[in-house]
PDB file of C-alpha atoms in Angstrom:
ATOM      1  CA  MET A  55      13.904 -43.224  91.989  1.00  0.00           C
ATOM      2  CA  SER A  56      14.148 -39.359  90.829  1.00  0.00           C
ATOM      3  CA  TRP A  57      16.815 -37.051  90.403  1.00  0.00           C
ATOM      4  CA  HIS A  58      17.070 -33.033  89.426  1.00  0.00           C
ATOM      5  CA  GLY A  59      19.739 -30.788  89.165  1.00  0.00           C
ATOM      6  CA  PRO A  60      22.366 -29.116  86.659  1.00  0.00           C
ATOM      7  CA  ALA A  61      23.715 -31.150  83.537  1.00  0.00           C
ATOM      8  CA  TRP A  62      25.335 -30.483  80.285  1.00  0.00           C
ATOM      9  CA  ILE A  63      23.806 -31.650  76.665  1.00  0.00           C
ATOM     10  CA  ALA A  64      25.497 -30.743  73.572  1.00  0.00           C
ATOM     11  CA  GLY A  65      27.695 -28.116  75.308  1.00  0.00           C
ATOM     12  CA  THR A  66      24.485 -26.443  76.891  1.00  0.00           C
ATOM     13  CA  ALA A  67      24.019 -25.953  80.569  1.00  0.00           C
ATOM     14  CA  VAL A  68      20.802 -27.229  81.317  1.00  0.00           C
ATOM     15  CA  ARG A  69      18.477 -28.505  84.434  1.00  0.00           C
ATOM     16  CA  LEU A  70      17.347 -32.101  84.378  1.00  0.00           C
ATOM     17  CA  HIS A  71      14.330 -33.555  86.282  1.00  0.00           C
ATOM     18  CA  GLY A  72      14.946 -37.473  85.885  1.00  0.00           C
ATOM     19  CA  THR A  73      13.622 -40.662  86.905  1.00  0.00           C
ATOM     20  CA  GLY A  74      14.507 -44.456  86.073  1.00  0.00           C
ATOM     21  CA  ARG A  75      13.628 -47.880  86.753  1.00  0.00           C
ATOM     22  CA  TRP A  76      14.764 -51.490  86.404  1.00  0.00           C
ATOM     23  CA  GLU A  77      13.161 -53.106  83.799  1.00  0.00           C
ATOM     24  CA  PRO A  78      12.838 -57.150  84.423  1.00  0.00           C
ATOM     25  CA  VAL A  79      11.988 -57.873  80.875  1.00  0.00           C
ATOM     26  CA  ASP A  80      15.160 -56.865  79.110  1.00  0.00           C
ATOM     27  CA  GLY A  81      17.349 -56.958  82.379  1.00  0.00           C
ATOM     28  CA  ARG A  82      18.563 -53.278  81.975  1.00  0.00           C
ATOM     29  CA  PHE A  83      18.014 -50.015  83.707  1.00  0.00           C
ATOM     30  CA  HIS A  84      15.789 -47.460  81.899  1.00  0.00           C
ATOM     31  CA  TRP A  85      15.983 -43.656  82.514  1.00  0.00           C
ATOM     32  CA  ALA A  86      14.276 -40.702  81.156  1.00  0.00           C
ATOM     33  CA  ALA A  87      14.438 -36.777  82.135  1.00  0.00           C
ATOM     34  CA  ARG A  88      12.905 -33.646  81.024  1.00  0.00           C
ATOM     35  CA  VAL A  89      15.179 -30.698  80.230  1.00  0.00           C
ATOM     36  CA  GLU A  90      13.827 -27.457  81.289  1.00  0.00           C
ATOM     37  CA  PRO A  91      13.081 -25.345  78.606  1.00  0.00           C
ATOM     38  CA  GLU A  92      16.210 -24.214  76.459  1.00  0.00           C
ATOM     39  CA  PRO A  93      15.948 -22.873  72.987  1.00  0.00           C
ATOM     40  CA  ARG A  94      19.441 -24.822  72.138  1.00  0.00           C
ATOM     41  CA  ILE A  95      18.160 -28.104  72.929  1.00  0.00           C
ATOM     42  CA  VAL A  96      14.718 -27.724  71.190  1.00  0.00           C
ATOM     43  CA  ARG A  97      16.610 -26.312  68.070  1.00  0.00           C
ATOM     44  CA  LEU A  98      18.866 -29.377  68.099  1.00  0.00           C
ATOM     45  CA  LEU A  99      15.821 -31.670  68.062  1.00  0.00           C
ATOM     46  CA  ARG A 100      13.900 -29.865  65.562  1.00  0.00           C
ATOM     47  CA  SER A 101      17.146 -30.028  63.209  1.00  0.00           C
ATOM     48  CA  GLY A 102      16.980 -33.569  63.384  1.00  0.00           C
ATOM     49  CA  ARG A 103      19.722 -34.442  65.890  1.00  0.00           C
ATOM     50  CA  ARG A 104      18.433 -37.095  68.361  1.00  0.00           C
ATOM     51  CA  ASP A 105      21.576 -38.960  69.916  1.00  0.00           C
ATOM     52  CA  VAL A 106      23.574 -36.920  72.734  1.00  0.00           C
ATOM     53  CA  GLU A 107      25.485 -37.050  75.568  1.00  0.00           C
ATOM     54  CA  VAL A 108      24.421 -35.635  78.678  1.00  0.00           C
ATOM     55  CA  ARG A 109      27.001 -34.917  81.663  1.00  0.00           C
ATOM     56  CA  VAL A 110      26.476 -34.503  85.067  1.00  0.00           C
ATOM     57  CA  GLY A 111      29.621 -33.608  86.765  1.00  0.00           C
ATOM     58  CA  ASP A 112      32.202 -36.553  86.102  1.00  0.00           C
ATOM     59  CA  ARG A 113      29.751 -38.779  84.727  1.00  0.00           C
ATOM     60  CA  SER A 114      28.175 -39.100  81.258  1.00  0.00           C
ATOM     61  CA  ALA A 115      25.673 -41.121  79.591  1.00  0.00           C
ATOM     62  CA  ARG A 116      24.154 -41.467  75.782  1.00  0.00           C
ATOM     63  CA  ALA A 117      20.763 -40.208  75.691  1.00  0.00           C
ATOM     64  CA  ARG A 118      17.950 -39.672  72.895  1.00  0.00           C
ATOM     65  CA  LEU A 119      16.120 -36.501  72.525  1.00  0.00           C
ATOM     66  CA  THR A 120      12.531 -37.662  71.915  1.00  0.00           C
ATOM     67  CA  GLU A 121      10.183 -34.673  72.159  1.00  0.00           C
ATOM     68  CA  VAL A 122       9.225 -31.092  72.920  1.00  0.00           C
ATOM     69  CA  ASP A 123       6.578 -30.937  75.708  1.00  0.00           C
ATOM     70  CA  PRO A 124       3.774 -28.082  75.759  1.00  0.00           C
ATOM     71  CA  TRP A 125       5.818 -25.927  77.917  1.00  0.00           C
ATOM     72  CA  GLY A 126       9.071 -26.013  75.748  1.00  0.00           C
ATOM     73  CA  GLY A 127      10.914 -28.685  77.723  1.00  0.00           C
ATOM     74  CA  VAL A 128      12.420 -31.515  75.648  1.00  0.00           C
ATOM     75  CA  ARG A 129      12.324 -35.298  77.014  1.00  0.00           C
ATOM     76  CA  ILE A 130      15.203 -37.385  76.876  1.00  0.00           C
ATOM     77  CA  THR A 131      15.723 -41.180  77.288  1.00  0.00           C
ATOM     78  CA  GLY A 132      18.400 -43.619  77.959  1.00  0.00           C
ATOM     79  CA  VAL A 133      19.160 -47.124  78.574  1.00  0.00           C
ATOM     80  CA  GLY A 134      21.900 -48.345  81.268  1.00  0.00           C
ATOM     81  CA  GLU A 135      23.650 -46.029  83.783  1.00  0.00           C
ATOM     82  CA  PRO A 136      21.948 -42.721  84.044  1.00  0.00           C
ATOM     83  CA  PRO A 137      24.315 -39.506  83.950  1.00  0.00           C
ATOM     84  CA  TRP A 138      23.421 -38.866  87.771  1.00  0.00           C
ATOM     85  CA  HIS A 139      24.283 -40.927  90.890  1.00  0.00           C
ATOM     86  CA  ARG A 140      21.766 -43.627  91.388  1.00  0.00           C
ATOM     87  CA  ASN A 141      19.958 -43.883  95.039  1.00  0.00           C
ATOM     88  CA  PRO A 142      21.433 -47.024  96.726  1.00  0.00           C
ATOM     89  CA  VAL A 143      18.060 -47.963  97.784  1.00  0.00           C
ATOM     90  CA  ALA A 144      17.069 -48.645  94.100  1.00  0.00           C
ATOM     91  CA  LEU A 145      20.017 -51.065  93.727  1.00  0.00           C
ATOM     92  CA  ALA A 146      18.440 -53.152  96.242  1.00  0.00           C
ATOM     93  CA  HIS A 147      15.858 -54.088  93.940  1.00  0.00           C
ATOM     94  CA  HIS A 148      18.296 -55.666  91.223  1.00  0.00           C
ATOM     95  CA  PRO A 149      19.074 -59.007  91.015  1.00  0.00           C
ATOM     96  CA  PRO A 150      22.318 -59.926  92.733  1.00  0.00           C
ATOM     97  CA  SER A 151      24.068 -60.154  89.646  1.00  0.00           C
ATOM     98  CA  THR A 152      23.574 -57.078  88.423  1.00  0.00           C
ATOM     99  CA  CYS A 153      24.973 -55.021  91.404  1.00  0.00           C
ATOM    100  CA  ARG A 154      27.952 -52.856  90.083  1.00  0.00           C
ATOM    101  CA  SER A 155      30.077 -54.033  93.103  1.00  0.00           C
ATOM    102  CA  GLY A 156      29.825 -57.874  92.578  1.00  0.00           C
ATOM    103  CA  HIS A 157      28.248 -58.437  95.942  1.00  0.00           C
ATOM    104  CA  PRO A 158      25.042 -60.025  96.402  1.00  0.00           C
ATOM    105  CA  ALA A 159      22.173 -57.476  97.065  1.00  0.00           C
ATOM    106  CA  ALA A 160      20.556 -60.091  99.366  1.00  0.00           C
ATOM    107  CA  ARG A 161      21.218 -63.418 100.885  1.00  0.00           C
ATOM    108  CA  ARG A 162      19.665 -66.375  99.185  1.00  0.00           C
ATOM    109  CA  SER A 163      17.445 -68.077 101.619  1.00  0.00           C
ATOM    110  CA  GLY A 164      19.284 -71.598 100.892  1.00  0.00           C
ATOM    111  CA  SER A 165      22.748 -70.115 101.808  1.00  0.00           C
ATOM    112  CA  PRO A 166      24.592 -71.776 104.774  1.00  0.00           C
ATOM    113  CA  ASP A 167      24.922 -68.476 106.552  1.00  0.00           C
ATOM    114  CA  ALA A 168      21.320 -67.217 105.976  1.00  0.00           C
ATOM    115  CA  GLY A 169      19.561 -65.433 108.735  1.00  0.00           C
ATOM    116  CA  GLN A 170      22.781 -64.750 110.767  1.00  0.00           C
TER     117      GLN A 170
END
């Protein structure tokens, strides 16, 4: 699953390139993104600020600024729902109990109506 588009970090408009995955070891969704070069975000990171809120449209998520890449972009990471809408195909890989809607993601083979 990948995503790219406009976002806001600490009151600054940025462009993000993000990706994420379901991590079966801890049972949570882990995501990361690269912020295209933006001097204000680099200054935040270098001043010691790590925890930020990332907004994409009406969605937001807590994230951590981690490093500046060689091209001047900043890497951010988060755990839980990302600030962008996830692809429904990615949701199908989650165990049934983790779907946000509460509906099973797939039928179990032992259920009475399996295969119908």
